[in-house]
Amino acid sequence: MIKELIIDSSPGGTTIALLQDKQLVELHKEQVSNNYTVGDIYLGRIKKIMPGLNAAFVDVGYEKDAFLHYLDLGPQVQSLLKLTKQVRSGGYQSKLLDNFKLDADINKGGKISELLSKNQLIPVQIAKEPISTKGPRLSSDISIAGRYVVLVPFSEVTSISKKIKSNTERNRLRKIVESIKPKHFGVIIRTVSEGKGVAELQKDLLDLIAKWESFVTRLPSVEPAKKVLGEIDRTSTLLRDILNPDFQHIYINDTGLHEEIRSYIHEISPEMENIVKLHKNSVPIFEHYGVDKQIKSAFGKTVNLAGGAYLVIEHTEALHVIDVNSGNRTASKENQEENAFQVNKEAAKEIARQLRLRDMGGIVVIDFIDMHKPTNRKDLFDYLRAEMSHDRAKHTILPPSKFGLVQITRQRVRPEMNIVTSEVCPACNGTGTIRPTILLLDDIENNFNYILVEQNEKKITLVVHPYIEAYIKKGFFNRQWKWYFKYSQWIKVKSNPAYQITEFHFFSAKDEEIKL
């Protein structure tokens, strides 16, 4: 599988397209004004305790108060609160936790009112960006992610990604990390650390420790509801999480960003530095690499599949619904079951791509074409799971129900990517109405009076839609002859099939358009 990253930088932000085998599979937009990125740490102020929800609303500077549930506090929230209080009062000077005494873990079934109170300050991390009318979702179980490991303060646990299967490799990584991690810090070893040496893991861990020290250093002076520690930008986050030897090219259209990303990749994967290339072509980068065309075809209510089938994607407040239709794909009655199975497999592959591409989260219900054989239903379910395995967002897929519906829950941490692919009609400018066609020739003749009589132009050409040209030239004594007798000069009439039905333009003898 060949992967490419196309990065379009503009004054308003950055758009990142991930291509697999030339097909667009992910699209990310990073706006310059977005201050609430997943992973950012803020010094929140408790605005309101909601005992009925066992949650609190927290002021982090957003127009809507952020939401913090008891289950998102983390087991060591009391240690975090104690450290915050001591650091802000000057009672704790160390930047690490060597001399810090941890409190006991909180009770999983406890009440938030027993731990937090109104106006209390608490460091919180953005777990879900603001979506629709809701403010950010928060967690106080703080973690700092690197390329190979994730640093978890107030913990002693070293955990390893389940995707690393080899027990020998798991034991090797555990020994390396436990020998270099500081006291009272837990570490999560990520999948990409498999096969990496001590130097690479140690450098990544030291970078994360430096970020923690920066957090502790800023904590005394930062104002409530302000950012204490920011996540790296979306581009670098994406590279940190998905960069692997499958990547062939990274194209960027901005010189400054090109140097930043080249420098970042030199730090995390020096051997891949040369895949970063600056786009110098005058054609816009997304147009040059065919991304624009794929965006137009992939977004929208109806998505066509290669075999003639199509998907209908509907969005509601509570869930997303996807209907699979066979379209013009036909088969004999004997082949009906096999045809439905093939269409469903084709749809399953596209649905897995659409979920990643649009970043659709929450509940997704898919209505596949009915199949009668249990083996086909099982094979389709397994095929969908295999296609969804490439999705980095947490998800759960339920087997088909007795009605043939497949339900998926997918983690939603950012607003859904929604791109309007329809264009404003140039004939009506989006109003749905156009000027009466019966008045079209009156409009043309009014312009003749101005161009021929007042401006005294000679040998002009009128260019119209082919239907209008045919109407003007219809019959022996047609409109063109009437204009000849009226204005004492012959007016050429040409057609342009690209024109709208009511569109017309005048051109001079030098073939220059006459501006009206």
Short mmCIF file of C-alpha atoms in Angstrom, two decimals:
data_model
loop_
_atom_site.label_atom_id
_atom_site.label_comp_id
_atom_site.label_asym_id
_atom_site.label_seq_id
_atom_site.Cartn_x
_atom_site.Cartn_y
_atom_site.Cartn_z
CA MET A 1 0.00 0.00 0.00
CA ILE A 2 1.46 3.34 -1.12
CA LYS A 3 0.62 6.34 1.04
CA GLU A 4 0.94 10.02 0.14
CA LEU A 5 0.20 13.18 2.08
CA ILE A 6 -0.88 16.31 0.18
CA ILE A 7 -0.82 19.48 2.30
CA ASP A 8 -2.51 22.66 1.10
CA SER A 9 -1.53 25.67 3.20
CA SER A 10 -3.50 28.92 2.96
CA PRO A 11 -3.89 32.06 5.13
CA GLY A 12 -7.07 30.60 6.66
CA GLY A 13 -5.48 27.30 7.70
CA THR A 14 -4.13 24.01 6.43
CA THR A 15 -5.95 21.18 4.65
CA ILE A 16 -4.32 17.75 4.74
CA ALA A 17 -5.28 14.94 2.35
CA LEU A 18 -4.12 11.35 2.98
CA LEU A 19 -4.05 9.17 -0.13
CA GLN A 20 -3.69 5.39 -0.18
CA ASP A 21 -2.87 3.97 -3.60
CA LYS A 22 -3.92 7.38 -5.07
CA GLN A 23 -7.36 7.18 -3.41
CA LEU A 24 -8.39 9.85 -0.89
CA VAL A 25 -9.08 8.20 2.50
CA GLU A 26 -8.71 11.02 5.05
CA LEU A 27 -9.19 14.78 4.93
CA HIS A 28 -8.23 17.05 7.82
CA LYS A 29 -8.68 20.80 8.19
CA GLU A 30 -6.70 22.83 10.67
CA GLN A 31 -7.95 26.38 11.10
CA VAL A 32 -5.64 29.11 12.32
CA SER A 33 -8.24 30.20 14.89
CA ASN A 34 -8.80 26.71 16.37
CA ASN A 35 -7.57 26.87 19.99
CA TYR A 36 -9.32 23.74 21.23
CA THR A 37 -7.42 20.82 19.73
CA VAL A 38 -7.60 17.33 21.23
CA GLY A 39 -4.64 17.03 23.63
CA ASP A 40 -4.43 20.71 24.64
CA ILE A 41 -4.19 21.26 28.41
CA TYR A 42 -6.01 24.20 30.04
CA LEU A 43 -6.23 25.49 33.58
CA GLY A 44 -9.98 25.18 33.99
CA ARG A 45 -12.20 26.84 36.57
CA ILE A 46 -15.22 24.93 37.87
CA LYS A 47 -18.34 26.94 36.99
CA LYS A 48 -21.09 24.58 38.13
CA ILE A 49 -21.39 21.16 39.78
CA MET A 50 -24.23 18.99 38.43
CA PRO A 51 -24.86 16.18 41.00
CA GLY A 52 -27.65 14.68 38.86
CA LEU A 53 -25.22 14.17 35.94
CA ASN A 54 -22.28 13.44 38.28
CA ALA A 55 -20.38 16.00 36.22
CA ALA A 56 -19.16 19.58 36.24
CA PHE A 57 -19.21 22.43 33.76
CA VAL A 58 -15.77 24.02 33.42
CA ASP A 59 -14.68 27.39 32.05
CA VAL A 60 -11.77 26.96 29.62
CA GLY A 61 -12.33 30.22 27.74
CA TYR A 62 -14.74 28.78 25.16
CA GLU A 63 -18.11 30.50 24.57
CA LYS A 64 -19.84 27.40 25.99
CA ASP A 65 -18.71 25.81 29.25
CA ALA A 66 -16.83 22.54 28.77
CA PHE A 67 -18.13 19.24 30.19
CA LEU A 68 -16.19 17.12 32.70
CA HIS A 69 -17.74 13.84 33.89
CA TYR A 70 -16.72 12.02 37.06
CA LEU A 71 -15.52 9.01 35.04
CA ASP A 72 -13.16 11.33 33.10
CA LEU A 73 -11.45 12.66 36.24
CA GLY A 74 -8.89 9.87 36.29
CA PRO A 75 -7.94 7.75 39.34
CA GLN A 76 -5.25 10.20 40.50
CA VAL A 77 -7.23 13.44 40.24
CA GLN A 78 -6.61 14.21 43.92
CA SER A 79 -2.85 14.11 43.31
CA LEU A 80 -3.30 16.46 40.32
CA LEU A 81 -5.35 18.91 42.43
CA LYS A 82 -2.79 18.78 45.24
CA LEU A 83 0.12 19.38 42.85
CA THR A 84 -1.70 22.32 41.22
CA LYS A 85 -2.37 23.93 44.57
CA GLN A 86 1.20 23.46 45.82
CA VAL A 87 2.84 24.64 42.58
CA ARG A 88 0.66 27.77 42.32
CA SER A 89 1.33 28.65 45.97
CA GLY A 90 5.06 28.06 45.63
CA GLY A 91 5.07 25.09 48.02
CA TYR A 92 6.46 22.60 45.48
CA GLN A 93 9.60 23.56 43.56
CA SER A 94 10.58 20.40 41.69
CA LYS A 95 9.48 19.98 38.07
CA LEU A 96 9.26 16.19 38.30
CA LEU A 97 7.39 14.03 40.81
CA ASP A 98 10.31 12.32 42.60
CA ASN A 99 9.55 14.00 45.95
CA PHE A 100 5.80 14.18 45.50
CA LYS A 101 3.56 11.94 47.61
CA LEU A 102 0.71 10.45 45.61
CA ASP A 103 -2.80 10.30 47.05
CA ALA A 104 -4.96 7.18 46.93
CA ASP A 105 -6.99 6.46 43.80
CA ILE A 106 -10.55 7.79 43.86
CA ASN A 107 -13.56 5.48 44.18
CA LYS A 108 -14.93 4.58 40.73
CA GLY A 109 -18.48 4.87 42.04
CA GLY A 110 -17.97 8.15 43.87
CA LYS A 111 -19.60 11.57 43.51
CA ILE A 112 -18.03 14.55 41.77
CA SER A 113 -19.35 16.91 44.47
CA GLU A 114 -17.06 15.14 46.97
CA LEU A 115 -13.95 16.06 44.95
CA LEU A 116 -14.66 19.37 43.22
CA SER A 117 -16.28 22.64 44.23
CA LYS A 118 -17.35 25.82 42.48
CA ASN A 119 -14.49 28.16 41.36
CA GLN A 120 -11.88 25.47 42.04
CA LEU A 121 -8.94 25.36 39.58
CA ILE A 122 -8.12 22.09 37.85
CA PRO A 123 -5.85 21.27 34.86
CA VAL A 124 -7.93 19.60 32.17
CA GLN A 125 -7.17 18.13 28.75
CA ILE A 126 -9.38 18.46 25.66
CA ALA A 127 -10.80 14.99 24.96
CA LYS A 128 -13.33 16.07 22.32
CA GLU A 129 -13.37 19.31 20.35
CA PRO A 130 -16.44 21.59 20.37
CA ILE A 131 -19.10 20.03 18.13
CA SER A 132 -22.29 21.77 16.99
CA THR A 133 -23.81 23.57 20.00
CA LYS A 134 -21.75 21.68 22.57
CA GLY A 135 -18.59 22.90 24.27
CA PRO A 136 -15.43 20.77 24.55
CA ARG A 137 -15.44 17.44 26.41
CA LEU A 138 -12.70 17.33 29.05
CA SER A 139 -10.60 14.85 30.97
CA SER A 140 -8.33 15.46 33.95
CA ASP A 141 -6.59 12.11 33.39
CA ILE A 142 -3.74 13.93 31.69
CA SER A 143 -1.37 12.24 29.24
CA ILE A 144 1.27 13.59 26.85
CA ALA A 145 1.65 11.69 23.57
CA GLY A 146 4.90 11.17 21.69
CA ARG A 147 5.77 9.14 18.60
CA TYR A 148 6.77 5.94 20.42
CA VAL A 149 5.40 6.36 23.94
CA VAL A 150 2.74 8.23 25.91
CA LEU A 151 3.69 9.76 29.27
CA VAL A 152 1.08 9.41 32.07
CA PRO A 153 1.84 11.40 35.27
CA PHE A 154 0.80 10.11 38.73
CA SER A 155 1.08 6.47 37.65
CA GLU A 156 3.61 3.66 37.92
CA VAL A 157 2.12 1.39 35.25
CA THR A 158 3.91 0.49 32.03
CA SER A 159 1.43 -0.79 29.44
CA ILE A 160 2.07 -1.99 25.91
CA SER A 161 -0.06 -1.81 22.76
CA LYS A 162 -2.05 -5.01 22.20
CA LYS A 163 -1.04 -4.92 18.54
CA ILE A 164 2.50 -5.94 19.54
CA LYS A 165 2.00 -9.71 19.69
CA SER A 166 5.51 -11.06 20.38
CA ASN A 167 6.07 -11.75 24.09
CA THR A 168 9.82 -11.41 23.60
CA GLU A 169 9.40 -7.94 22.06
CA ARG A 170 6.91 -6.90 24.74
CA ASN A 171 9.32 -7.91 27.51
CA ARG A 172 12.22 -6.13 25.77
CA LEU A 173 10.27 -2.87 25.42
CA ARG A 174 9.01 -3.06 29.00
CA LYS A 175 12.54 -3.47 30.39
CA ILE A 176 13.86 -0.56 28.30
CA VAL A 177 11.10 1.84 29.35
CA GLU A 178 11.10 0.87 33.04
CA SER A 179 14.84 1.44 33.20
CA ILE A 180 14.59 5.03 31.90
CA LYS A 181 11.18 6.35 33.03
CA PRO A 182 11.12 8.76 36.01
CA LYS A 183 9.41 8.02 39.33
CA HIS A 184 5.61 8.43 39.55
CA PHE A 185 5.24 8.46 35.78
CA GLY A 186 3.48 5.73 33.82
CA VAL A 187 4.21 4.98 30.19
CA ILE A 188 2.09 3.57 27.36
CA ILE A 189 4.26 1.96 24.69
CA ARG A 190 2.76 2.56 21.22
CA THR A 191 2.64 0.09 18.33
CA VAL A 192 5.25 1.98 16.25
CA SER A 193 7.87 1.40 18.97
CA GLU A 194 8.13 -2.27 17.93
CA GLY A 195 11.72 -3.00 16.95
CA LYS A 196 13.02 0.41 18.07
CA GLY A 197 16.21 0.75 20.11
CA VAL A 198 16.98 2.32 23.47
CA ALA A 199 18.20 5.62 21.98
CA GLU A 200 14.98 6.28 20.03
CA LEU A 201 12.70 5.42 22.96
CA GLN A 202 14.80 7.44 25.39
CA LYS A 203 14.84 10.52 23.15
CA ASP A 204 11.05 10.38 22.74
CA LEU A 205 10.55 9.95 26.49
CA LEU A 206 12.91 12.83 27.31
CA ASP A 207 10.99 15.09 24.91
CA LEU A 208 7.76 14.26 26.75
CA ILE A 209 9.37 14.87 30.14
CA ALA A 210 10.52 18.28 28.87
CA LYS A 211 6.90 19.04 27.93
CA TRP A 212 5.74 18.06 31.42
CA GLU A 213 8.41 20.34 32.93
CA SER A 214 7.16 23.14 30.69
CA PHE A 215 3.63 22.49 31.98
CA VAL A 216 4.76 22.69 35.63
CA THR A 217 6.82 25.83 34.90
CA ARG A 218 3.85 27.66 33.35
CA LEU A 219 1.30 26.48 35.92
CA PRO A 220 1.99 29.17 38.59
CA SER A 221 1.67 32.12 36.20
CA VAL A 222 -1.06 31.07 33.77
CA GLU A 223 -4.47 32.66 34.25
CA PRO A 224 -7.58 30.50 34.81
CA ALA A 225 -9.34 29.36 31.61
CA LYS A 226 -6.13 29.76 29.59
CA LYS A 227 -4.03 27.18 27.77
CA VAL A 228 -1.10 25.76 29.75
CA LEU A 229 0.32 23.28 27.25
CA GLY A 230 -0.63 23.00 23.58
CA GLU A 231 -0.68 19.90 21.41
CA ILE A 232 1.49 20.14 18.29
CA ASP A 233 -0.33 21.22 15.13
CA ARG A 234 -2.64 18.83 13.27
CA THR A 235 -0.10 18.15 10.51
CA SER A 236 2.65 17.10 12.91
CA THR A 237 0.16 15.10 15.01
CA LEU A 238 -0.91 13.19 11.91
CA LEU A 239 2.69 12.51 10.90
CA ARG A 240 3.57 11.44 14.44
CA ASP A 241 0.73 8.92 14.53
CA ILE A 242 0.71 7.44 11.02
CA LEU A 243 4.16 7.93 9.47
CA ASN A 244 5.60 4.57 8.40
CA PRO A 245 7.72 3.11 5.56
CA ASP A 246 4.61 2.90 3.34
CA PHE A 247 4.77 6.67 2.83
CA GLN A 248 6.26 7.55 -0.57
CA HIS A 249 5.69 11.31 -0.81
CA ILE A 250 4.63 14.31 1.23
CA TYR A 251 3.83 17.30 -1.00
CA ILE A 252 3.49 20.81 0.48
CA ASN A 253 2.75 24.10 -1.29
CA ASP A 254 4.18 26.43 1.37
CA THR A 255 7.93 27.02 1.77
CA GLY A 256 7.82 27.73 5.52
CA LEU A 257 5.65 24.70 6.30
CA HIS A 258 7.85 22.57 4.02
CA GLU A 259 10.91 23.42 6.12
CA GLU A 260 9.03 22.82 9.40
CA ILE A 261 7.79 19.39 8.35
CA ARG A 262 11.14 18.42 6.87
CA SER A 263 12.78 19.35 10.17
CA TYR A 264 10.13 17.47 12.17
CA ILE A 265 10.54 14.28 10.10
CA HIS A 266 14.32 14.61 10.42
CA GLU A 267 13.80 14.38 14.19
CA ILE A 268 11.38 11.44 14.27
CA SER A 269 12.47 9.45 11.16
CA PRO A 270 15.68 10.85 9.59
CA GLU A 271 15.72 8.16 6.90
CA MET A 272 12.40 9.49 5.51
CA GLU A 273 13.37 13.15 5.30
CA ASN A 274 13.74 13.06 1.50
CA ILE A 275 10.07 12.15 0.88
CA VAL A 276 9.07 15.74 1.80
CA LYS A 277 8.78 17.75 -1.41
CA LEU A 278 7.81 21.35 -2.17
CA HIS A 279 5.06 21.81 -4.77
CA LYS A 280 6.26 24.47 -7.24
CA ASN A 281 3.72 23.99 -10.05
CA SER A 282 1.46 26.95 -10.88
CA VAL A 283 -1.59 24.64 -10.80
CA PRO A 284 -3.11 24.51 -7.27
CA ILE A 285 -1.74 21.53 -5.33
CA PHE A 286 -5.09 19.76 -4.76
CA GLU A 287 -6.04 20.17 -8.41
CA HIS A 288 -2.62 18.97 -9.60
CA TYR A 289 -2.82 15.71 -7.62
CA GLY A 290 -6.50 15.08 -8.32
CA VAL A 291 -7.65 15.68 -4.73
CA ASP A 292 -10.25 18.32 -5.66
CA LYS A 293 -12.02 15.94 -8.04
CA GLN A 294 -12.07 13.17 -5.43
CA ILE A 295 -13.50 15.54 -2.80
CA LYS A 296 -16.31 16.55 -5.16
CA SER A 297 -17.16 12.90 -5.92
CA ALA A 298 -16.83 11.56 -2.37
CA PHE A 299 -18.85 14.13 -0.42
CA GLY A 300 -22.55 14.71 -0.81
CA LYS A 301 -25.73 12.78 -0.17
CA THR A 302 -25.20 10.21 -2.97
CA VAL A 303 -21.89 8.40 -3.48
CA ASN A 304 -21.55 6.35 -6.68
CA LEU A 305 -19.61 3.08 -6.69
CA ALA A 306 -17.58 1.72 -9.59
CA GLY A 307 -19.91 -1.20 -10.37
CA GLY A 308 -23.04 0.94 -10.84
CA ALA A 309 -24.29 0.66 -7.24
CA TYR A 310 -24.50 3.71 -5.00
CA LEU A 311 -24.78 4.80 -1.36
CA VAL A 312 -27.25 7.30 0.08
CA ILE A 313 -25.85 8.95 3.22
CA GLU A 314 -28.21 10.83 5.53
CA HIS A 315 -27.23 12.71 8.70
CA THR A 316 -29.47 13.36 11.68
CA GLU A 317 -28.80 14.85 15.10
CA ALA A 318 -28.67 11.41 16.73
CA LEU A 319 -27.08 9.17 14.08
CA HIS A 320 -25.94 8.65 10.50
CA VAL A 321 -27.85 6.36 8.13
CA ILE A 322 -26.32 4.73 5.04
CA ASP A 323 -28.49 2.92 2.49
CA VAL A 324 -26.90 0.59 -0.05
CA ASN A 325 -28.58 0.47 -3.49
CA SER A 326 -27.69 -1.83 -6.38
CA GLY A 327 -28.55 0.92 -8.92
CA ASN A 328 -28.35 -0.24 -12.52
CA ARG A 329 -26.47 -3.39 -11.60
CA THR A 330 -28.67 -6.31 -12.58
CA ALA A 331 -28.44 -10.07 -12.36
CA SER A 332 -30.56 -13.11 -13.14
CA LYS A 333 -32.74 -14.60 -10.42
CA GLU A 334 -30.32 -17.49 -10.00
CA ASN A 335 -27.51 -15.03 -9.38
CA GLN A 336 -29.43 -12.61 -7.16
CA GLU A 337 -27.84 -13.69 -3.89
CA GLU A 338 -24.31 -13.57 -5.30
CA ASN A 339 -24.98 -10.20 -6.91
CA ALA A 340 -26.25 -8.78 -3.59
CA PHE A 341 -23.16 -10.14 -1.82
CA GLN A 342 -20.78 -8.54 -4.33
CA VAL A 343 -22.60 -5.18 -4.17
CA ASN A 344 -22.55 -5.28 -0.36
CA LYS A 345 -18.80 -6.03 -0.30
CA GLU A 346 -18.13 -3.14 -2.68
CA ALA A 347 -20.31 -0.90 -0.49
CA ALA A 348 -18.60 -2.06 2.73
CA LYS A 349 -15.21 -1.02 1.38
CA GLU A 350 -16.51 2.42 0.40
CA ILE A 351 -18.36 2.85 3.72
CA ALA A 352 -15.16 2.19 5.69
CA ARG A 353 -13.47 4.87 3.56
CA GLN A 354 -16.37 7.32 3.96
CA LEU A 355 -16.31 7.04 7.77
CA ARG A 356 -12.63 7.98 7.81
CA LEU A 357 -12.95 10.61 5.10
CA ARG A 358 -15.89 12.46 6.67
CA ASP A 359 -14.76 11.62 10.23
CA MET A 360 -18.30 10.49 10.98
CA GLY A 361 -18.76 9.65 14.66
CA GLY A 362 -21.44 8.46 17.04
CA ILE A 363 -23.92 5.84 15.79
CA VAL A 364 -23.89 4.72 12.15
CA VAL A 365 -26.65 2.42 10.82
CA ILE A 366 -26.08 0.67 7.49
CA ASP A 367 -28.89 -0.92 5.49
CA PHE A 368 -27.18 -3.47 3.25
CA ILE A 369 -29.03 -5.30 0.48
CA ASP A 370 -30.86 -8.32 1.91
CA MET A 371 -29.04 -11.66 1.72
CA HIS A 372 -30.56 -15.01 2.63
CA LYS A 373 -27.48 -17.18 3.16
CA PRO A 374 -26.03 -16.99 6.72
CA THR A 375 -22.53 -17.64 5.33
CA ASN A 376 -22.78 -14.56 3.10
CA ARG A 377 -23.94 -12.41 6.03
CA LYS A 378 -21.02 -13.63 8.14
CA ASP A 379 -18.52 -13.12 5.29
CA LEU A 380 -19.80 -9.56 4.78
CA PHE A 381 -19.48 -8.80 8.50
CA ASP A 382 -15.89 -10.16 8.54
CA TYR A 383 -15.06 -8.18 5.39
CA LEU A 384 -16.39 -4.95 6.90
CA ARG A 385 -14.37 -5.52 10.09
CA ALA A 386 -11.22 -6.09 8.01
CA GLU A 387 -11.80 -2.86 6.05
CA MET A 388 -12.48 -0.93 9.27
CA SER A 389 -9.26 -2.24 10.84
CA HIS A 390 -7.36 0.56 9.05
CA ASP A 391 -9.41 3.16 10.94
CA ARG A 392 -7.45 4.74 13.81
CA ALA A 393 -10.62 5.94 15.60
CA LYS A 394 -12.03 3.57 18.22
CA HIS A 395 -15.05 1.75 16.88
CA THR A 396 -17.37 -1.18 17.52
CA ILE A 397 -19.24 -3.12 14.82
CA LEU A 398 -22.29 -5.22 15.69
CA PRO A 399 -23.27 -8.27 13.55
CA PRO A 400 -26.21 -7.79 11.16
CA SER A 401 -29.59 -7.72 12.90
CA LYS A 402 -32.51 -9.89 11.74
CA PHE A 403 -33.54 -6.94 9.56
CA GLY A 404 -30.12 -6.93 7.89
CA LEU A 405 -28.96 -3.69 9.56
CA VAL A 406 -25.36 -3.27 10.69
CA GLN A 407 -24.70 -0.84 13.53
CA ILE A 408 -21.37 0.87 14.13
CA THR A 409 -20.33 3.17 16.94
CA ARG A 410 -17.30 5.27 16.11
CA GLN A 411 -15.36 7.62 18.36
CA ARG A 412 -16.08 11.26 17.66
CA VAL A 413 -13.51 13.77 18.94
CA ARG A 414 -13.80 16.43 16.23
CA PRO A 415 -16.64 17.96 14.20
CA GLU A 416 -17.60 15.91 11.16
CA MET A 417 -15.91 16.92 7.92
CA ASN A 418 -18.75 18.40 5.88
CA ILE A 419 -18.00 19.78 2.43
CA VAL A 420 -20.73 21.23 0.22
CA THR A 421 -20.21 19.80 -3.26
CA SER A 422 -23.20 21.41 -4.96
CA GLU A 423 -22.63 24.68 -6.80
CA VAL A 424 -24.81 27.77 -7.21
CA CYS A 425 -26.67 27.69 -10.52
CA PRO A 426 -25.14 30.40 -12.74
CA ALA A 427 -28.48 30.94 -14.51
CA CYS A 428 -30.49 31.78 -11.38
CA ASN A 429 -27.68 32.58 -8.87
CA GLY A 430 -29.24 30.19 -6.38
CA THR A 431 -32.67 31.81 -6.34
CA GLY A 432 -34.37 28.98 -8.22
CA THR A 433 -35.90 31.45 -10.71
CA ILE A 434 -34.64 33.13 -13.90
CA ARG A 435 -35.75 36.16 -15.89
CA PRO A 436 -38.72 35.31 -18.19
CA THR A 437 -37.38 33.86 -21.45
CA ILE A 438 -40.06 35.75 -23.37
CA LEU A 439 -38.21 38.96 -22.48
CA LEU A 440 -34.82 37.64 -23.62
CA LEU A 441 -35.02 39.06 -27.15
CA ASP A 442 -36.24 42.40 -25.78
CA ASP A 443 -33.12 42.52 -23.57
CA ILE A 444 -30.91 41.73 -26.58
CA GLU A 445 -32.55 44.40 -28.73
CA ASN A 446 -32.27 47.00 -25.97
CA ASN A 447 -28.54 46.35 -25.95
CA PHE A 448 -28.44 46.65 -29.74
CA ASN A 449 -29.83 50.19 -29.44
CA TYR A 450 -27.01 51.07 -27.05
CA ILE A 451 -24.17 49.31 -28.94
CA LEU A 452 -25.13 50.11 -32.54
CA VAL A 453 -26.84 53.48 -32.22
CA GLU A 454 -25.24 55.19 -29.24
CA GLN A 455 -21.77 53.56 -29.39
CA ASN A 456 -21.77 53.27 -33.22
CA GLU A 457 -20.08 49.82 -33.19
CA LYS A 458 -19.78 48.02 -36.55
CA LYS A 459 -19.71 44.32 -37.45
CA ILE A 460 -20.63 43.00 -34.02
CA THR A 461 -21.31 39.34 -33.17
CA LEU A 462 -23.99 38.07 -30.82
CA VAL A 463 -23.14 34.80 -29.01
CA VAL A 464 -26.02 32.88 -27.39
CA HIS A 465 -27.07 29.39 -26.31
CA PRO A 466 -27.61 27.00 -29.31
CA TYR A 467 -31.38 26.89 -28.68
CA ILE A 468 -31.61 30.69 -28.86
CA GLU A 469 -29.45 30.75 -32.02
CA ALA A 470 -31.84 28.28 -33.67
CA TYR A 471 -34.83 30.40 -32.69
CA ILE A 472 -33.25 33.62 -34.03
CA LYS A 473 -32.39 31.98 -37.39
CA LYS A 474 -35.67 30.07 -37.75
CA GLY A 475 -37.60 30.75 -40.97
CA PHE A 476 -36.85 32.71 -44.13
CA PHE A 477 -37.70 36.15 -42.76
CA ASN A 478 -36.20 35.55 -39.34
CA ARG A 479 -35.07 37.83 -36.51
CA GLN A 480 -31.63 38.27 -38.01
CA TRP A 481 -33.12 39.77 -41.18
CA LYS A 482 -35.43 41.99 -39.15
CA TRP A 483 -32.39 43.36 -37.27
CA TYR A 484 -30.64 43.96 -40.64
CA PHE A 485 -33.46 46.16 -41.88
CA LYS A 486 -33.84 47.91 -38.52
CA TYR A 487 -30.17 48.73 -37.88
CA SER A 488 -28.89 48.76 -41.50
CA GLN A 489 -26.12 46.28 -40.81
CA TRP A 490 -25.77 42.50 -40.64
CA ILE A 491 -25.38 41.10 -37.13
CA LYS A 492 -23.61 37.74 -36.89
CA VAL A 493 -25.19 35.22 -34.52
CA LYS A 494 -23.09 32.36 -33.09
CA SER A 495 -23.77 29.75 -30.43
CA ASN A 496 -21.80 28.51 -27.44
CA PRO A 497 -23.09 25.29 -25.78
CA ALA A 498 -21.38 26.29 -22.51
CA TYR A 499 -23.76 29.28 -22.12
CA GLN A 500 -26.87 29.14 -19.96
CA ILE A 501 -30.22 29.37 -21.75
CA THR A 502 -30.62 33.10 -20.98
CA GLU A 503 -26.94 34.06 -21.28
CA PHE A 504 -25.70 36.23 -24.15
CA HIS A 505 -22.60 38.29 -24.96
CA PHE A 506 -21.58 40.79 -27.66
CA PHE A 507 -18.20 40.82 -29.41
CA SER A 508 -16.63 43.55 -31.55
CA ALA A 509 -15.05 43.18 -35.00
CA LYS A 510 -11.71 42.54 -33.21
CA ASP A 511 -13.33 39.64 -31.32
CA GLU A 512 -13.18 41.52 -28.04
CA GLU A 513 -16.15 41.27 -25.69
CA ILE A 514 -18.17 44.47 -25.42
CA LYS A 515 -18.73 45.16 -21.73
CA LEU A 516 -22.24 46.39 -20.98
#
